[in-house]
Amino acid sequence: MPIGSQELIRDINSRLILTQLINNGPMSRAALSKNLGLTKATISAIVQELIDKYLITELGSDNTSRGRKPILLSFNPYCGHSISIDLEYEKLTLMTCYLNGEQSQIHHYNNNRSDSEIVSYLISIIQEQLDILPSTPYGIVGICIGIHGVVSQNQITFAPYSPYCGIDFSTLLEKHFSASVYLENEANLSIIGEKAFCYHYPNMVGISIHSGIGLGLIINHELFSGFNGNAGEFGHTIVEVDGKPCPCGNLGCFEQYTSERSLLLDFTEKKHLPTASIEMLIEAYRTQDPIAIEIIQSFIKYMAIGINNILNVLNPNVIVINCALTTEFPLLLEQISALLKNRMHNFCHLVPSKLQGTSVLIGGVCICTKYFLGLQDLDFKINFSHEILKE
C-alpha cells in the first residue's frame, strides 16, 4: 500500500477513535476495537500516538468487568483553550474555556465601536484573556466569532443591524494571534451548541429571537447553510403582504412581527415611552398590562405561522426556541403549539433552549474543537458550568 494511503487511513482511524471517546465517554482499548472493527494492535498504536499528542489520557481501571481490569481512555479537553465571541453592535460577549466547554469564563462588554475601531478592540480584549489563561500543550486552538448576519466563506456578506459587514475579521485577527479564526452566523452556532450538549437529534431547527430572527438548521447531523450562507434567514420570510418595511428591502418580513426589536418598538409607541427594554416588556406582561398582553398575543400568532411553515418545509425532529420571552414564560410555547393544527406534524417537539444566552458561545467552542480535531459531529456528554464576569 502506498505511504500516502497508509497515512490517510491512520488519520481516519485516529479521528474515529477521538469521535468514539468524545461522543460515548471513556472506554477501553478493547471496547474501541470492538466498536470500530479495528485490530487491537492498530488501536494500541494509534492510542499511543494520541496520548503522545496530549489528545487522550488514560484514566483508572474499569470496575465493571471481571478479571484483569482494562484501562479506560478519555478525550483530553484540557490540551487547549478556545475563545468564543458573540458580536453584536450594542454589546459583545467573550468566553474562554477548554475544548469541551468546561471551566468557562464569560465576560460581557458594552460595544458601540465603529467599523474602524472594532478589530483593534477585539485584539485588546482577546489578548487580555490570553495573558491570564493557564498554559496548555496547544494554547488557543481557535477563535470563533458569532455574527448576527449572513456569513459566507468566513466573511460577513449581510448584516442589517451592524456596521461590520465587509470587515475581514479572520485575516486581521489571524495576523495578530497564532490561531485560526472562524466566523459563523449566530443562529447556526446556537443550534450547533444545542445539538452538541443538549438535544442529540439528527434533524433540528433552532430559532433565535433577539434584535432580529435567526434560524439554524441541522440536516442528518450536519449544519446546512445553503449555497452562499443565506439559508436560515427565516426572519426575512414574508408573512404579511405589503406589511411593515424591513431593512432587507422587503415588506412584511417575519422578524418585523416577532423580533425583540419590533416588539419593543411596538411597546414604546403604544405606551408612549422614550425607550424600553425586554425586561420592561416581560414585567409588564407579568403584571397583566393590557398593551403587553396584546403585543405578546400577536407574537404568539406570528410565531405559530412561522413554525407551521418550518414544519411543512423541513420536517425536523425538534425545534429549539431561544427567546427571552419563552424562557421567562414557558407557557408561551404551549400556546404556540396549540395553534399548530396541522395533523401531519403532531410528532415534532417544540422545546426551549437549554443553553439560552450562552448558546452562541458554546456553539463557537464546538466549531473550534471540530476544526482542531478534524471531526464532523460532536455529542458532549457533560454538563458544563461557567463563571460570568461583567465589565
Coordinates of C-alpha atoms in Angstrom, one line a residue:
M1 CA 0.0 0.0 0.0
P2 CA 1.4 3.5 -0.9
I3 CA 2.7 5.5 2.1
G4 CA 0.1 8.3 1.4
S5 CA -2.7 5.8 1.7
Q6 CA -1.3 4.4 4.9
E7 CA -1.1 7.9 6.4
L8 CA -4.6 8.7 5.3
I9 CA -6.1 5.5 6.8
R10 CA -4.2 6.2 10.0
D11 CA -5.6 9.7 10.2
I12 CA -9.1 8.5 9.6
N13 CA -8.8 5.9 12.3
S14 CA -7.4 8.5 14.7
R15 CA -10.5 10.6 14.1
L16 CA -12.8 7.6 14.6
I17 CA -11.2 6.9 18.0
L18 CA -11.5 10.6 19.1
T19 CA -15.1 10.7 18.0
Q20 CA -15.9 7.5 20.0
L21 CA -14.3 8.9 23.1
I22 CA -16.0 12.3 22.8
N23 CA -19.4 11.1 21.9
N24 CA -19.6 7.9 24.1
G25 CA -17.3 8.7 27.0
P26 CA -14.4 6.8 28.5
M27 CA -13.8 3.3 27.2
S28 CA -11.1 0.7 27.0
R29 CA -8.9 -0.2 24.0
A30 CA -10.8 -3.5 23.7
A31 CA -14.1 -1.6 23.5
L32 CA -12.7 0.7 20.9
S33 CA -11.5 -2.3 18.9
K34 CA -15.0 -3.9 19.1
N35 CA -16.9 -0.7 18.3
L36 CA -14.7 0.3 15.3
G37 CA -13.9 -3.1 13.9
L38 CA -10.1 -2.4 14.1
T39 CA -7.5 -4.8 15.3
K40 CA -6.2 -4.4 18.9
A41 CA -2.7 -3.8 17.5
T42 CA -4.0 -0.9 15.4
I43 CA -5.9 0.6 18.3
S44 CA -3.0 0.3 20.6
A45 CA -0.6 2.0 18.2
I46 CA -2.9 4.9 17.4
V47 CA -3.9 5.3 21.0
Q48 CA -0.3 5.7 22.0
E49 CA 0.2 8.4 19.3
L50 CA -2.9 10.3 20.6
I51 CA -1.5 10.0 24.1
D52 CA 1.8 11.4 23.0
K53 CA 0.0 14.3 21.3
Y54 CA -1.9 15.0 24.6
L55 CA -5.3 14.4 22.9
I56 CA -6.4 11.5 25.0
T57 CA -5.5 10.3 28.5
E58 CA -5.6 7.1 30.5
L59 CA -8.0 7.0 33.4
G60 CA -8.3 4.4 36.1
S61 CA -9.4 0.8 35.6
D62 CA -12.9 -0.2 34.6
N63 CA -14.5 -1.6 37.8
T64 CA -17.5 -3.2 35.9
S65 CA -15.5 -6.1 34.4
R66 CA -14.2 -9.3 36.0
G67 CA -10.6 -10.5 35.9
R68 CA -8.0 -8.1 34.8
K69 CA -9.3 -4.6 34.8
P70 CA -8.9 -2.7 31.5
I71 CA -7.6 0.8 31.5
L72 CA -10.1 3.4 30.4
L73 CA -9.2 6.0 27.8
S74 CA -10.7 9.5 27.7
F75 CA -10.6 12.5 25.4
N76 CA -8.3 15.2 27.0
P77 CA -10.2 18.5 26.7
Y78 CA -7.6 20.3 28.7
C79 CA -4.9 20.2 25.9
G80 CA -6.0 23.6 24.7
H81 CA -8.4 26.5 25.0
S82 CA -10.9 28.1 22.7
I83 CA -12.3 31.6 22.6
S84 CA -15.8 32.3 21.5
I85 CA -17.3 35.8 20.8
D86 CA -20.9 36.8 20.3
L87 CA -20.5 40.0 18.4
E88 CA -23.5 42.4 18.4
Y89 CA -23.3 46.1 17.7
E90 CA -24.5 47.2 21.2
K91 CA -22.9 44.5 23.2
L92 CA -20.2 41.9 23.0
T93 CA -19.7 38.7 24.9
L94 CA -16.5 36.7 25.1
M95 CA -15.9 33.3 26.6
T96 CA -12.8 31.3 27.3
C97 CA -12.9 27.6 28.1
Y98 CA -11.3 24.2 27.5
L99 CA -12.2 22.2 24.4
N100 CA -15.4 20.7 25.8
G101 CA -16.8 23.9 27.4
E102 CA -15.5 23.2 30.9
Q103 CA -14.2 25.8 33.2
S104 CA -15.6 28.6 31.0
Q105 CA -15.5 32.2 31.9
I106 CA -17.8 34.7 30.3
H107 CA -17.1 38.4 30.0
H108 CA -19.7 41.0 29.0
Y109 CA -18.7 44.3 27.3
N110 CA -20.6 47.3 26.1
N111 CA -20.0 47.7 22.4
N112 CA -20.6 50.7 20.2
R113 CA -17.3 50.5 18.3
S114 CA -17.3 51.7 14.7
D115 CA -16.1 49.6 11.8
S116 CA -12.7 51.3 12.1
E117 CA -12.3 50.6 15.8
I118 CA -13.8 47.1 16.3
V119 CA -10.8 45.0 15.2
S120 CA -8.3 46.7 17.5
Y121 CA -10.8 46.5 20.3
L122 CA -11.2 42.7 19.8
I123 CA -7.4 42.3 19.7
S124 CA -7.1 44.1 23.1
I125 CA -9.8 42.1 24.9
I126 CA -8.7 38.8 23.4
Q127 CA -5.1 39.4 24.4
E128 CA -6.2 40.4 27.9
Q129 CA -7.7 36.9 28.3
L130 CA -4.7 35.1 26.7
D131 CA -2.4 36.7 29.2
I132 CA -4.3 35.1 32.2
L133 CA -5.2 31.7 30.8
P134 CA -3.2 28.7 32.2
S135 CA -0.7 27.1 29.9
T136 CA -1.8 24.1 27.8
P137 CA 0.1 21.9 25.2
Y138 CA -1.7 23.6 22.3
G139 CA -2.6 27.0 23.7
I140 CA -5.5 28.6 21.8
V141 CA -6.8 26.2 19.2
G142 CA -9.2 28.6 17.7
I143 CA -11.3 31.8 17.9
C144 CA -14.9 31.8 16.8
I145 CA -17.0 34.9 16.3
G146 CA -20.8 34.7 16.1
I147 CA -22.2 37.2 13.6
H148 CA -25.7 38.5 13.6
G149 CA -26.0 38.3 9.8
V150 CA -25.1 36.2 6.8
V151 CA -21.6 34.6 6.7
S152 CA -20.1 33.0 3.6
Q153 CA -16.6 31.7 3.3
N154 CA -15.6 33.3 6.6
Q155 CA -16.8 36.7 5.5
I156 CA -19.8 38.8 6.6
T157 CA -21.9 39.4 3.5
F158 CA -25.1 40.9 5.0
A159 CA -25.7 42.3 8.5
P160 CA -28.8 44.7 8.5
Y161 CA -28.3 45.9 12.1
S162 CA -24.5 46.0 12.2
P163 CA -21.8 48.3 10.6
Y164 CA -19.3 45.4 10.4
C165 CA -20.3 44.0 7.0
G166 CA -17.2 43.7 4.8
I167 CA -14.6 43.7 7.6
D168 CA -12.1 40.8 7.1
F169 CA -12.1 39.8 10.7
S170 CA -10.4 36.4 10.2
T171 CA -7.4 37.7 8.2
L172 CA -6.9 40.7 10.5
L173 CA -7.1 38.7 13.7
E174 CA -5.0 35.8 12.4
K175 CA -2.2 38.2 11.7
H176 CA -2.1 39.0 15.4
F177 CA -2.8 35.7 17.0
S178 CA -1.3 32.3 16.2
A179 CA -4.8 30.7 16.0
S180 CA -7.4 30.1 13.3
V181 CA -10.3 32.5 13.4
Y182 CA -13.8 31.3 12.3
L183 CA -16.8 33.4 11.6
E184 CA -20.3 31.9 11.7
N185 CA -23.9 33.0 11.8
E186 CA -25.1 33.2 15.4
A187 CA -28.2 31.1 14.8
N188 CA -26.0 28.4 13.3
L189 CA -23.7 28.4 16.3
S190 CA -26.7 28.3 18.6
I191 CA -28.1 25.1 17.1
I192 CA -24.6 23.6 16.9
G193 CA -24.3 24.2 20.7
E194 CA -27.7 22.8 21.5
K195 CA -27.1 19.7 19.4
A196 CA -23.6 19.0 20.9
F197 CA -24.6 19.5 24.5
C198 CA -28.4 19.1 24.9
Y199 CA -30.6 17.7 22.1
H200 CA -28.9 14.9 20.2
Y201 CA -31.2 14.7 17.2
P202 CA -30.2 14.2 13.5
N203 CA -32.6 16.8 12.2
M204 CA -33.0 20.0 14.2
V205 CA -34.1 23.6 13.7
G206 CA -33.1 26.4 16.1
I207 CA -35.0 29.7 16.1
S208 CA -33.0 32.5 17.8
I209 CA -35.1 35.6 18.7
H210 CA -33.2 38.8 19.5
S211 CA -32.8 42.1 17.6
G212 CA -33.6 40.0 14.5
I213 CA -34.7 36.4 13.9
G214 CA -32.1 33.7 13.1
L215 CA -32.6 30.1 12.1
G216 CA -30.0 27.3 12.4
L217 CA -30.6 24.1 10.5
I218 CA -29.1 20.7 11.1
I219 CA -29.9 18.0 8.5
N220 CA -28.7 14.5 9.0
H221 CA -26.3 15.6 11.8
E222 CA -24.7 18.3 9.6
L223 CA -25.2 22.1 9.5
F224 CA -26.9 23.3 6.4
S225 CA -26.1 26.9 5.4
G226 CA -27.1 26.9 1.7
F227 CA -25.3 27.9 -1.4
N228 CA -23.8 31.2 -0.1
G229 CA -24.7 31.2 3.6
N230 CA -28.2 32.6 3.2
A231 CA -30.0 29.5 4.4
G232 CA -31.7 30.1 7.7
E233 CA -32.6 33.8 7.1
F234 CA -36.0 32.9 8.4
G235 CA -36.6 36.4 9.7
H236 CA -36.8 37.7 6.2
T237 CA -39.5 35.3 5.0
I238 CA -42.7 37.3 4.3
V239 CA -45.7 36.7 6.5
E240 CA -47.7 39.9 5.6
V241 CA -48.2 41.1 2.0
D242 CA -47.3 44.8 1.8
G243 CA -46.6 44.7 5.6
K244 CA -44.1 46.6 7.7
P245 CA -40.9 47.7 5.9
C246 CA -37.7 45.7 6.7
P247 CA -34.0 46.8 6.4
C248 CA -33.5 43.9 3.9
G249 CA -35.7 45.8 1.4
N250 CA -38.8 43.7 1.6
L251 CA -42.2 44.4 3.2
G252 CA -43.9 42.2 5.8
C253 CA -40.8 40.1 7.0
F254 CA -41.4 37.7 9.8
E255 CA -38.9 39.5 12.1
Q256 CA -40.9 42.7 11.9
Y257 CA -43.6 41.0 13.9
T258 CA -41.7 38.7 16.2
S259 CA -38.2 40.0 17.0
E260 CA -37.3 41.7 20.2
R261 CA -36.6 44.9 18.3
S262 CA -40.0 45.0 16.7
L263 CA -41.9 44.1 19.9
L264 CA -40.1 46.8 21.9
L265 CA -40.8 49.4 19.1
D266 CA -44.4 48.5 19.3
F267 CA -44.4 48.6 23.1
T268 CA -42.7 52.1 23.3
E269 CA -45.1 53.5 20.7
K270 CA -48.3 52.2 22.4
K271 CA -47.0 53.1 25.9
H272 CA -45.7 56.5 24.8
L273 CA -42.2 55.7 26.2
P274 CA -38.9 57.2 25.1
T275 CA -37.3 53.7 25.1
A276 CA -37.9 50.2 26.5
S277 CA -36.1 47.0 27.3
I278 CA -37.1 43.4 27.0
E279 CA -37.1 43.3 30.8
M280 CA -39.7 46.1 30.9
L281 CA -41.9 44.2 28.4
I282 CA -41.6 41.0 30.5
E283 CA -42.5 42.8 33.7
A284 CA -45.5 44.5 32.0
Y285 CA -46.7 41.1 30.8
R286 CA -46.2 39.6 34.2
T287 CA -48.4 42.3 35.8
Q288 CA -51.1 41.8 33.1
D289 CA -50.6 45.1 31.4
P290 CA -53.2 45.2 28.5
I291 CA -50.8 46.5 25.9
A292 CA -48.1 44.0 26.8
I293 CA -50.7 41.2 26.6
E294 CA -51.8 42.5 23.1
I295 CA -48.2 42.5 21.9
I296 CA -47.4 39.0 23.2
Q297 CA -50.6 37.6 21.8
S298 CA -49.6 39.0 18.4
F299 CA -46.1 37.4 18.9
I300 CA -47.7 34.0 19.6
K301 CA -49.9 34.2 16.5
Y302 CA -47.0 35.1 14.1
M303 CA -44.7 32.5 15.8
A304 CA -47.2 29.8 15.1
I305 CA -47.5 30.9 11.4
G306 CA -43.7 30.8 11.0
I307 CA -43.2 27.5 12.8
N308 CA -46.0 25.9 10.8
N309 CA -44.1 26.9 7.6
I310 CA -41.0 25.3 9.0
L311 CA -42.7 22.1 9.8
N312 CA -44.2 21.8 6.3
V313 CA -40.9 22.6 4.6
L314 CA -38.2 21.0 6.8
N315 CA -40.0 18.2 8.9
P316 CA -37.4 18.3 11.8
N317 CA -37.3 16.1 14.8
V318 CA -37.3 19.1 17.1
I319 CA -37.5 22.9 17.0
V320 CA -35.4 24.7 19.7
I321 CA -36.7 28.1 20.6
N322 CA -34.1 30.5 22.1
C323 CA -36.1 33.6 23.2
A324 CA -36.1 35.7 26.4
L325 CA -40.0 35.7 26.4
T326 CA -40.4 32.0 26.2
T327 CA -37.6 31.4 28.7
E328 CA -39.4 33.7 31.2
F329 CA -42.9 32.4 30.3
P330 CA -42.6 28.7 29.3
L331 CA -46.4 28.5 28.8
L332 CA -46.0 30.7 25.7
L333 CA -44.5 27.6 23.9
E334 CA -47.6 25.7 24.8
Q335 CA -49.8 28.4 23.4
I336 CA -47.8 28.5 20.2
S337 CA -48.0 24.7 19.9
A338 CA -51.8 24.9 20.4
L339 CA -52.0 27.0 17.2
L340 CA -50.2 24.4 15.2
K341 CA -53.2 22.5 13.9
N342 CA -51.6 20.5 11.1
R343 CA -52.1 16.9 12.0
M344 CA -49.2 15.8 9.8
H345 CA -46.7 17.4 12.3
N346 CA -48.0 16.4 15.7
F347 CA -44.9 14.4 16.4
C348 CA -42.5 17.4 16.3
H349 CA -41.2 18.6 19.6
L350 CA -41.2 22.3 20.3
V351 CA -38.6 22.8 23.1
P352 CA -36.9 25.7 24.9
S353 CA -33.2 26.4 24.6
K354 CA -31.2 24.8 27.4
L355 CA -28.2 27.0 26.7
Q356 CA -30.1 30.3 26.4
G357 CA -27.8 33.2 26.4
T358 CA -24.7 31.1 26.1
S359 CA -25.8 29.0 23.1
V360 CA -23.8 31.1 20.5
L361 CA -20.7 30.9 22.7
I362 CA -21.0 27.2 23.3
G363 CA -21.5 26.7 19.5
G364 CA -18.3 28.5 19.0
V365 CA -16.5 26.1 21.2
C366 CA -17.8 23.2 19.1
I367 CA -16.6 24.9 15.9
C368 CA -13.1 25.4 17.3
T369 CA -12.9 21.8 18.7
K370 CA -14.2 20.3 15.5
Y371 CA -11.8 22.1 13.2
F372 CA -8.9 21.5 15.6
L373 CA -9.5 17.7 15.7
G374 CA -10.9 17.4 12.2
L375 CA -14.1 15.9 13.4
Q376 CA -17.6 16.1 11.9
D377 CA -20.1 15.6 14.7
L378 CA -19.7 16.1 18.5
D379 CA -22.1 15.0 21.2
F380 CA -20.6 16.0 24.5
K381 CA -21.9 14.0 27.4
I382 CA -21.2 16.6 30.1
N383 CA -22.9 19.4 32.0
F384 CA -20.7 22.5 31.8
S385 CA -20.6 25.4 34.2
H386 CA -19.3 28.8 33.8
E387 CA -18.4 31.9 35.8
I388 CA -19.9 35.1 34.5
L389 CA -17.7 38.2 34.7
K390 CA -19.0 41.6 33.8
E391 CA -17.0 44.6 32.6

